[in-house]
Coordinates of C-alpha atoms and ligand atoms in Angstrom, one line a residue:
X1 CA 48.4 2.9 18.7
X2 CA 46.0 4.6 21.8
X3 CA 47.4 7.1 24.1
X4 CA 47.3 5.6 27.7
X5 CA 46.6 9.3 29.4
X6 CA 45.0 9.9 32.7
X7 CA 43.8 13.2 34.0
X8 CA 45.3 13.7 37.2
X9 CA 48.9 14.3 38.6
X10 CA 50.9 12.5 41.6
X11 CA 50.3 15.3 43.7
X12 CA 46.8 16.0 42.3
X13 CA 45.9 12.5 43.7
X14 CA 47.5 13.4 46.7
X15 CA 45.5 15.9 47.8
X16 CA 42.1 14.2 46.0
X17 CA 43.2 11.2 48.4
X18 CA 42.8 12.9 51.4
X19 CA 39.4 13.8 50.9
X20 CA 38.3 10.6 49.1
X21 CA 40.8 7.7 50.7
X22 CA 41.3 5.2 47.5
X23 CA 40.0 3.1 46.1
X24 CA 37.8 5.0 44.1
X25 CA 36.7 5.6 40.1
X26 CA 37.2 8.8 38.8
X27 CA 35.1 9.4 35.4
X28 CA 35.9 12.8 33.2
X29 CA 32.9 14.8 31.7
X30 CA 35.4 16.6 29.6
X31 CA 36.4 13.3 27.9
X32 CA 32.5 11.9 28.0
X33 CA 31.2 14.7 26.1
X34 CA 33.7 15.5 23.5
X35 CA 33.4 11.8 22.8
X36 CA 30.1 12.3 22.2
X37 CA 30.0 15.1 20.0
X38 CA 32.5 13.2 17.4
X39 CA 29.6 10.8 17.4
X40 CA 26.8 12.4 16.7
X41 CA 28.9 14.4 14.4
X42 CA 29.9 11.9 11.9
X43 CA 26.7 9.9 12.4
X44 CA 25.2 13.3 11.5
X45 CA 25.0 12.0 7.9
X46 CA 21.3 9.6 9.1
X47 CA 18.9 12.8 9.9
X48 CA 17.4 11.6 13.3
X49 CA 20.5 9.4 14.3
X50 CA 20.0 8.6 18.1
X51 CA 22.2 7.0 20.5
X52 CA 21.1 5.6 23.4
X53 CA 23.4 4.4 26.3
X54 CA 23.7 1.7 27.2
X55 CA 23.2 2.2 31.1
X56 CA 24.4 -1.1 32.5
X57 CA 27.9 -0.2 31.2
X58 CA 27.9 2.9 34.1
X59 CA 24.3 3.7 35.8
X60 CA 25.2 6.6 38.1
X61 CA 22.6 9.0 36.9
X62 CA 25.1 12.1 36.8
X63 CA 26.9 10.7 34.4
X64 CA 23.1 10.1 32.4
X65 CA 22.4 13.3 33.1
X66 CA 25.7 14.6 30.9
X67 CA 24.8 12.0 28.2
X68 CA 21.2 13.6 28.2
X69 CA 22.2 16.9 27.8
X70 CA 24.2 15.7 24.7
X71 CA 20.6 14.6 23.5
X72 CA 21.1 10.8 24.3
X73 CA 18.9 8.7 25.0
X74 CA 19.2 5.9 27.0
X75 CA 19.1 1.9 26.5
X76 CA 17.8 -0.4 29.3
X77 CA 17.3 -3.7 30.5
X78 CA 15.7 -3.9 33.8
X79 CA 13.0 -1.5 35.5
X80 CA 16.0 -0.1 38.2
X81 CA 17.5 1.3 35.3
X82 CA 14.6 2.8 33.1
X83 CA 14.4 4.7 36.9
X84 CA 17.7 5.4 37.0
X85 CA 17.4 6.8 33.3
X86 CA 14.1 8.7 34.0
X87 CA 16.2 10.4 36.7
X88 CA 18.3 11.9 34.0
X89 CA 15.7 12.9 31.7
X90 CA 15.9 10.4 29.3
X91 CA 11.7 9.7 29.4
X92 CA 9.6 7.8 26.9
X93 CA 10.6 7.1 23.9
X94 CA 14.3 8.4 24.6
X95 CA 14.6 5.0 26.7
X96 CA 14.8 1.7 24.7
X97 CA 13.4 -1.8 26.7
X98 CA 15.5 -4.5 25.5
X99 CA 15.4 -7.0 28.0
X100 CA 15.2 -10.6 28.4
X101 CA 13.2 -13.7 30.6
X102 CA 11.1 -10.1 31.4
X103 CA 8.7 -10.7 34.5
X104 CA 5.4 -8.8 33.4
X105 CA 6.3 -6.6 36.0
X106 CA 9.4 -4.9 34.5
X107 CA 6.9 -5.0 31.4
X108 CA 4.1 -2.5 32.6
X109 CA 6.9 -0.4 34.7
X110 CA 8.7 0.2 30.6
X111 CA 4.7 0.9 29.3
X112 CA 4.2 3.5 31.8
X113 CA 7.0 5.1 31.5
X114 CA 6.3 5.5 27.4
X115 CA 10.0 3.8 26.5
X116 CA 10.3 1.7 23.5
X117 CA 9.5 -2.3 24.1
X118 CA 12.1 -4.1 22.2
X119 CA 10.7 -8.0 22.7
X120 CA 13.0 -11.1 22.7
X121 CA 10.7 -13.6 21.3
X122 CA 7.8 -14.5 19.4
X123 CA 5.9 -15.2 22.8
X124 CA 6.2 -12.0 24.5
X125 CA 4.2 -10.4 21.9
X126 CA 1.1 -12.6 23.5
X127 CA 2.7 -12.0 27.3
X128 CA 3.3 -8.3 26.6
X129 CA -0.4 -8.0 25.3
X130 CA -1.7 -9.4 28.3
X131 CA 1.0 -7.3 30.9
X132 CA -1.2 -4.0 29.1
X133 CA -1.3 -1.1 32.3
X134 CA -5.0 -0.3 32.8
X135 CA -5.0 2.9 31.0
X136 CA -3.9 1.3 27.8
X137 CA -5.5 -1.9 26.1
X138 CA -3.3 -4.4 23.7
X139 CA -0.2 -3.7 22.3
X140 CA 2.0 -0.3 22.3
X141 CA 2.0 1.7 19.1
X142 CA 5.5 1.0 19.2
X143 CA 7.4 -1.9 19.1
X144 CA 10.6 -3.5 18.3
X145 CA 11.8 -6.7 17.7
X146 CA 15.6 -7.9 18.9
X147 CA 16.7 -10.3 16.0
X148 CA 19.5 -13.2 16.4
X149 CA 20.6 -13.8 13.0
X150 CA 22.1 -17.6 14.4
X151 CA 24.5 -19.1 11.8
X152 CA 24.1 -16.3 9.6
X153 CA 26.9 -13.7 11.8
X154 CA 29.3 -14.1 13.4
X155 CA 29.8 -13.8 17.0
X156 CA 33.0 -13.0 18.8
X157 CA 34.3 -13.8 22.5
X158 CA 33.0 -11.7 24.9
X159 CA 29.2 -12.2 23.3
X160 CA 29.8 -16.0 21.9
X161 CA 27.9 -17.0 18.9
X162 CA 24.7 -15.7 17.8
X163 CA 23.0 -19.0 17.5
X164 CA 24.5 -20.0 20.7
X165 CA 23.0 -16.8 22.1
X166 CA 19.7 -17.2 24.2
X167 CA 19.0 -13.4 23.0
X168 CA 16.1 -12.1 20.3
X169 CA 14.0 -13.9 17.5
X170 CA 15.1 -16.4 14.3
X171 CA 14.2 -14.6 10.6
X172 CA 11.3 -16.4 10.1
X173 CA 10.1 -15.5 13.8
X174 CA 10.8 -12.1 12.7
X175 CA 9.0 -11.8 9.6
X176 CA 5.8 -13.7 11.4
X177 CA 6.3 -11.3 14.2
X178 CA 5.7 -7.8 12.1
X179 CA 3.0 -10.0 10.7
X180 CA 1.3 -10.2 13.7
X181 CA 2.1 -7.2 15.0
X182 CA 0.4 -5.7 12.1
X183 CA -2.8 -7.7 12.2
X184 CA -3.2 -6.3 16.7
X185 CA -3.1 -3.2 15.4
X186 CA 0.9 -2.0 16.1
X187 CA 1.1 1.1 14.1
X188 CA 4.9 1.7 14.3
X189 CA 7.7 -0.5 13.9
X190 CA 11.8 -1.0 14.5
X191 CA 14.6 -3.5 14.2
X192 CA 17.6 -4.3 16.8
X193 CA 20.0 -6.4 17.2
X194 CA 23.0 -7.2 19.2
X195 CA 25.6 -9.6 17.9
X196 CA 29.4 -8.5 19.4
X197 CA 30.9 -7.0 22.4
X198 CA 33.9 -4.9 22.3
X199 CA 34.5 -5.7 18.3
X200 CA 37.3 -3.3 16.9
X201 CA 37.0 -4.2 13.6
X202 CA 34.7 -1.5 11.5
X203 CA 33.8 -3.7 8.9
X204 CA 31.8 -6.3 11.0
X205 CA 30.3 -3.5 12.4
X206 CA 29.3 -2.6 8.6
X207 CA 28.3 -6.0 7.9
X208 CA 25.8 -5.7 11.1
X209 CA 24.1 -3.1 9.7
X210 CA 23.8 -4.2 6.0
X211 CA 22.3 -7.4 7.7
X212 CA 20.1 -5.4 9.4
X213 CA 18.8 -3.5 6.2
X214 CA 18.6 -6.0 3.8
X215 CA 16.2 -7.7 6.8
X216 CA 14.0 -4.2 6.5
X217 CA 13.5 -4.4 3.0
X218 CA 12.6 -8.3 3.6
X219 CA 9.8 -7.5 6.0
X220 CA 8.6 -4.6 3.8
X221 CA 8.2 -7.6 1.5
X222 CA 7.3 -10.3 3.1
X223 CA 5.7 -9.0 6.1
X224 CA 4.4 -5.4 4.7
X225 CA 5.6 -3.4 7.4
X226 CA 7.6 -0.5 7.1
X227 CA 10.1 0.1 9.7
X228 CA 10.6 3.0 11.3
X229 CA 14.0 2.8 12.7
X230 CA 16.9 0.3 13.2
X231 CA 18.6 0.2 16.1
X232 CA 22.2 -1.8 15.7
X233 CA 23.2 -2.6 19.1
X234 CA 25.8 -1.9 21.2
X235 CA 29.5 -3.6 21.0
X236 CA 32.1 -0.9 19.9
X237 CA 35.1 -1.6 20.9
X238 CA 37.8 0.2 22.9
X239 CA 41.5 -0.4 22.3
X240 CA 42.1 -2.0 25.8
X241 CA 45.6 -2.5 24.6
X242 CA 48.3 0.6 23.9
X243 CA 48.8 -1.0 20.6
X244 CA 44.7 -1.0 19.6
X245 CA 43.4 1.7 17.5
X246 CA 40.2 3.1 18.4
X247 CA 37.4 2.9 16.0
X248 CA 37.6 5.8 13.4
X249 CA 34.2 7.2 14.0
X250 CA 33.4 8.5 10.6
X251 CA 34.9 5.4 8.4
X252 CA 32.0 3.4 10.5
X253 CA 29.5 6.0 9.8
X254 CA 30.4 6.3 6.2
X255 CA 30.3 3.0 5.5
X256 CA 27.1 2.2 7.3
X257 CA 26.1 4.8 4.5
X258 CA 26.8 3.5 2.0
X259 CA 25.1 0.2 2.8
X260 CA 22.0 2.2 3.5
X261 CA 22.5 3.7 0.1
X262 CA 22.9 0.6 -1.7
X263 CA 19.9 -1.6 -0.1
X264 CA 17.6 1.2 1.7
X265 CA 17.3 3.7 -0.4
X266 CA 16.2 2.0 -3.6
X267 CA 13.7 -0.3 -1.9
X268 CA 11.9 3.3 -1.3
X269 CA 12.8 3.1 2.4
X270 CA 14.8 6.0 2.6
X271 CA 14.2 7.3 5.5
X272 CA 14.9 4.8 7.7
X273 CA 15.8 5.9 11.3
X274 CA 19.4 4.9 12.7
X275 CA 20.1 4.4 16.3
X276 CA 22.6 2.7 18.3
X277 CA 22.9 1.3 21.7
X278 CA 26.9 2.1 22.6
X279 CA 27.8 1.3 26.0
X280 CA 31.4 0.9 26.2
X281 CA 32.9 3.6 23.3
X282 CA 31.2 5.8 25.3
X283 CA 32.4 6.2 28.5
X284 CA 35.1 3.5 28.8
X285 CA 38.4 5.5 28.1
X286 CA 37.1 8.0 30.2
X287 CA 36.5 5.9 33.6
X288 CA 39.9 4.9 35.8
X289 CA 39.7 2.6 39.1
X290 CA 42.8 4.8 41.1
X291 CA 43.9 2.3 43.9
X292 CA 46.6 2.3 45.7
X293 CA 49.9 -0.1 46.2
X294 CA 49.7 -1.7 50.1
X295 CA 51.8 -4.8 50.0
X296 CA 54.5 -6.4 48.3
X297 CA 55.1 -10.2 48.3
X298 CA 57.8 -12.3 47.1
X299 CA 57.3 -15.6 45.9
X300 CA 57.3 -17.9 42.9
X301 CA 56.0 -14.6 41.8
X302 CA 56.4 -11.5 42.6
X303 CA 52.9 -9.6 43.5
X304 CA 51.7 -6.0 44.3
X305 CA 48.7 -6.1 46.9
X306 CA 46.2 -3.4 46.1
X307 CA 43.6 -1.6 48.1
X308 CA 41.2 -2.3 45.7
X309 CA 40.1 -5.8 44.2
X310 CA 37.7 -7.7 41.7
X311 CA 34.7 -6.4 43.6
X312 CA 35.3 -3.0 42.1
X313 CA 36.3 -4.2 38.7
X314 CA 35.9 -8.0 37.7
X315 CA 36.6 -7.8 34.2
X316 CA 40.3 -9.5 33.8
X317 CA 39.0 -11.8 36.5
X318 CA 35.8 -12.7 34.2
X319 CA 37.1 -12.4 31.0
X320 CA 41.4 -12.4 31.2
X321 CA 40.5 -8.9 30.0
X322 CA 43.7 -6.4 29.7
X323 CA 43.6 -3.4 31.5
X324 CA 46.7 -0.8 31.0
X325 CA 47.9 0.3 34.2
X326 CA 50.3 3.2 35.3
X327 CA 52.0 4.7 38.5
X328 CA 51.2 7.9 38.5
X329 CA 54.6 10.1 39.0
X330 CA 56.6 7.1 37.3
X331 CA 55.1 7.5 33.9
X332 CA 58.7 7.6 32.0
X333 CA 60.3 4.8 34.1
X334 CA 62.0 2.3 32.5
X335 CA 59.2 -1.3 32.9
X336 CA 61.7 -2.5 35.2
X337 CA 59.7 -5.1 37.3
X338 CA 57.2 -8.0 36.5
X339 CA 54.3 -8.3 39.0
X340 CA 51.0 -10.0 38.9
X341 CA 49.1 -7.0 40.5
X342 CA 46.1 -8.6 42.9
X343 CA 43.2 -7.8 45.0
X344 CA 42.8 -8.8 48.1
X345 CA 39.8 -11.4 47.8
X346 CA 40.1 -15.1 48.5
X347 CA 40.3 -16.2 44.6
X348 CA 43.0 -16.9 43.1
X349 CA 41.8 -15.0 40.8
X350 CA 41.4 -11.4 41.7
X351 CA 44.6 -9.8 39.6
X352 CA 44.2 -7.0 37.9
X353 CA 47.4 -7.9 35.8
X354 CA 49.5 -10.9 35.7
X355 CA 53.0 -10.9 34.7
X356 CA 53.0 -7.0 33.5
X357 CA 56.0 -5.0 33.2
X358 CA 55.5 -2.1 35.1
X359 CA 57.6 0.5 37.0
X360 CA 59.0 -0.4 40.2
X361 CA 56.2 -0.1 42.6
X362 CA 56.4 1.3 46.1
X363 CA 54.4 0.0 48.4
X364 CA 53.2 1.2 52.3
X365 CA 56.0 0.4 55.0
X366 CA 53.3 0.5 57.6
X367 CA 50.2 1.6 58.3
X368 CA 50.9 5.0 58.6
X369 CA 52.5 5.5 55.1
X370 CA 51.0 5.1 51.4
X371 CA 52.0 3.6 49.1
X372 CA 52.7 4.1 45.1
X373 CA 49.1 4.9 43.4
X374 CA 48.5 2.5 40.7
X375 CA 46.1 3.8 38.0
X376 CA 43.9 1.1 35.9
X377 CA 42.6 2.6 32.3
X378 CA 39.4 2.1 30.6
X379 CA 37.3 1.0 33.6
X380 CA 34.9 3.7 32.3
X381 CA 32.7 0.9 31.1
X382 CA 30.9 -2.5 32.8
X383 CA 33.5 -1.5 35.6
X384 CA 31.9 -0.4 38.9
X385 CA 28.1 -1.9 37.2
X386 CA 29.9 -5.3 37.7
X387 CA 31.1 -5.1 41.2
X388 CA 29.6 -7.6 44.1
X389 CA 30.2 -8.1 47.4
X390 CA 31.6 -11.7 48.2
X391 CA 34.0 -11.4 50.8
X392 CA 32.1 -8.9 52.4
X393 CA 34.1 -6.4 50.3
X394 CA 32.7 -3.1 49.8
X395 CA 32.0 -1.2 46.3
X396 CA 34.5 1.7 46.0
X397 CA 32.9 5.3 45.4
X398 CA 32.8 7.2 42.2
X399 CA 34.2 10.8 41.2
X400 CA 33.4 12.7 38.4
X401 CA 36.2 15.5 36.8
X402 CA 33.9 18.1 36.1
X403 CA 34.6 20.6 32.9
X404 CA 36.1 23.4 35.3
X405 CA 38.5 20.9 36.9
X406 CA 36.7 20.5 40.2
X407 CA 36.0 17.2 41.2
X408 CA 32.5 15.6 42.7
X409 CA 31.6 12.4 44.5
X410 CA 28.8 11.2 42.5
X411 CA 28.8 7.7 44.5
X412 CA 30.3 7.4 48.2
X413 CA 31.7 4.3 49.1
X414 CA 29.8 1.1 50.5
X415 CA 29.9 1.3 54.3
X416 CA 29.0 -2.0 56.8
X417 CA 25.4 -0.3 57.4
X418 CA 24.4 -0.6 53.9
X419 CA 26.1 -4.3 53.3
X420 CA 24.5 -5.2 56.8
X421 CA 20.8 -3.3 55.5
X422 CA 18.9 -6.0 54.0
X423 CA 19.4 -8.0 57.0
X424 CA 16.2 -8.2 59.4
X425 CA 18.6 -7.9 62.5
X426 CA 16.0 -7.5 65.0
X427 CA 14.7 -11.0 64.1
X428 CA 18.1 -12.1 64.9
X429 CA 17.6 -12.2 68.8
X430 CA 14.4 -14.3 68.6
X431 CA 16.1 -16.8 66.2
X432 CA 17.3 -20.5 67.5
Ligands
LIG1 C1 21.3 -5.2 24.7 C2 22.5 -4.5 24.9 N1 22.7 -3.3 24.3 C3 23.8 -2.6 24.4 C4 24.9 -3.1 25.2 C5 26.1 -2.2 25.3 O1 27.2 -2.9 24.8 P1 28.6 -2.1 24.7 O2 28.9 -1.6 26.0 O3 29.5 -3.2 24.3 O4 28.5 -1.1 23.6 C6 24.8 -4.3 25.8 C7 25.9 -4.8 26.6 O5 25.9 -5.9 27.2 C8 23.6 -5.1 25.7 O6 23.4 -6.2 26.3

């Protein structure tokens, strides 16, 4: 079972709403960092352990910037975010590369900022040779290879399966890979791979890494390279659901452990650097979209109409993925209702909930009332990062609970001027 809380009181919001009209994300540092000290606390058992953020799953550079302080480093896969994660400190090699279909432009910008080139195939080794920023000739001293195992793991549904996957290199790529990498000249080598998305289950997350080191002591053989670090992905998973559990921290640590024990240590690998790429376990119980009820609508079903929709959070439009929700102030009334709670986008879609048990919901009489706030959980993760604008709908801001209890806008809200920007207006009067 997971605690469904939320930070804030009915009359909390109330007052937070009149400065900061919802919709809105509100994220809490206290939350994000004590999170990550139970991390790097049982992980504390690999000397060196390093986590790096995933920054797709929330790329608002304050929150980076909390993440850094908590000596984390950050994982990227475009150039906008190794900027938004040089922002926050997290230079050189504290930023992982792993992208994919990488123009050679996004290439040189990850050189010259010194952070660690994890390739995706057997080709970019030749491509990223030739994408060398003048200063530098050849390869990095650095690099990593991203390694899809195919039929030999197990996907799950978010992710798909492996060899189904367009992502990272086949075994035998792998092994010819160091080989090469070996022969330019690479000095220093590392291991990643990324097989599951929002996976509960501690043993696959085990497995991952046993795959991961029997692989090091395969290239050590095969290949002759000794690697310096493995870096098992991202794809912890967050109990979504009230009855989830959350991953038990040190049961994944210890047994990751105890595979390294059993495969790394007697191959005379020991030490072998441990890093992960978390995106979601990291902030994703700590983020809430906070919206508010505006309409009510009777039908075949009955619907609540929010101020918010699938631009701010498309995940149960994309994926039917469950988000709890809660009414602030009705937190012990009985689940009296079932609504399909919905944005207000033309697709059928948009619903944040469909047929949910929830409180009954208030909504706004008029315009000049408000209705009920309605709170969605563990949006602290590929939440806001995933929003669009079809519909002309604007993103929702973003407001961070700070330690002390006062509260900052780290984003404001998308306005016309900034959806209307990248429009050459001007041109629009001499245009027939
Ligand atoms: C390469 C890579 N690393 C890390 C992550 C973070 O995954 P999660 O947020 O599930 O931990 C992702 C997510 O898509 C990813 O593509």
């Amino acid at each position: 079972m997971s605690v469904k809380h939320f930070p804030l009181s009915k009359a909390e919001l109330e007052k937070l709403a009149e400065r900061y009209p919802t919709p809105f994300y509100v994220y809490d540092e206290k939350g994000i960092v004590e999170n990550a000290r139970r991390i790097k606390a049982a992980f504390s058992v690999f000397p060196g352990y390093k986590q790096h953020f995933a920054v797709k799953a929330l790329p608002n550079p304050y929150i980076l910037k909390i993440l850094a302080a908590e000596g984390f480093g950050a994982d990227c896969s475009s150039h906008t975010e190794l900027l938004l994660a040089e922002m926050a400190g997290m230079e050189g090699e504290d930023a992982m590369f792993t992208s994919n279909e990488t123009p050679a432009r996004e290439y040189e910008a990850a050189r010259k900022l010194g952070a660690v080139i994890n390739l995706d195939d057997f080709s970019h080794i030749e491509f990223l040779e030739k994408t060398a920023v003048p200063q530098e000739r050849g390869l990095p001293e650095l690099v990593s290879f991203r390694y899809n195992p195919g039929p030999l793991k197990e996907g799950n549904a978010i992710i798909g399966k492996p060899e189904e996957a367009k992502y990272g290199l086949t075994r035998e790529q792998i092994i010819r890979g160091f080989s090469l990498l070996k022969e330019k000249g690479v000095k220093r080598f590392a291991l990643h791979t990324m097989v599951a998305s929002n996976e509960l289950s501690i043993p696959y997350h085990i497995e991952t890494a046993r795959m991961l080191f029997e692989l090091t002591v395969e290239i050590k053989n095969k290949a002759g390279v000794r690697l310096e670090f493995v870096n098992l992905g991202g794809g912890v998973g967050i109990p979504y659901r009230p009855d989830q559990e959350a991953v038990d921290y040190q049961t994944l640590a210890a047994g990751i452990k105890k595979a390294y024990d059993e495969i790394v240590t007697p191959a005379g690998l020991d030490p072998l650097g441990i890093r992960t790429e978390w995106g979601r376990v990291i902030t994703g119980p700590y983020g809430w979209l906070v919206a508010r009820a505006v309409h009510k609508k009777e039908i075949y079903r009955n619907y609540i109409g929010l101020d918010a929709c699938m631009a701010d959070l498309m995940r149960p439009a994309l994926y039917g993925a469950y988000h709890h929700i809660t009414i602030p102030g009705k937190e012990n009334a009985p689940l009296a209702e079932t609504y399909d709670v919905v944005g207000s986008l033309c697709e059928n879609n948009d619903k944040f909930a469909v047929q949910r048990r929830l409180p009954k919901i208030d909504v706004a009489a008029d315009g000049n009332t408000a209705g009920d706030f309605v709170v969605i959980h563990d949006a602290g993760a590929h939440g806001r990062a995933m929003g669009f604008n079809y519909n002309g709908k604007f993103r929702c801001g973003e407001l961070l609970l700070r330690r002390d209890g006062s509260i900052v806008q780290i984003r404001r809200p998308e306005t016309a001027e900034d959806y209307f920007a990248t429009l050459d207006l001007p041109g629009l009067k001499h245009f027939n």
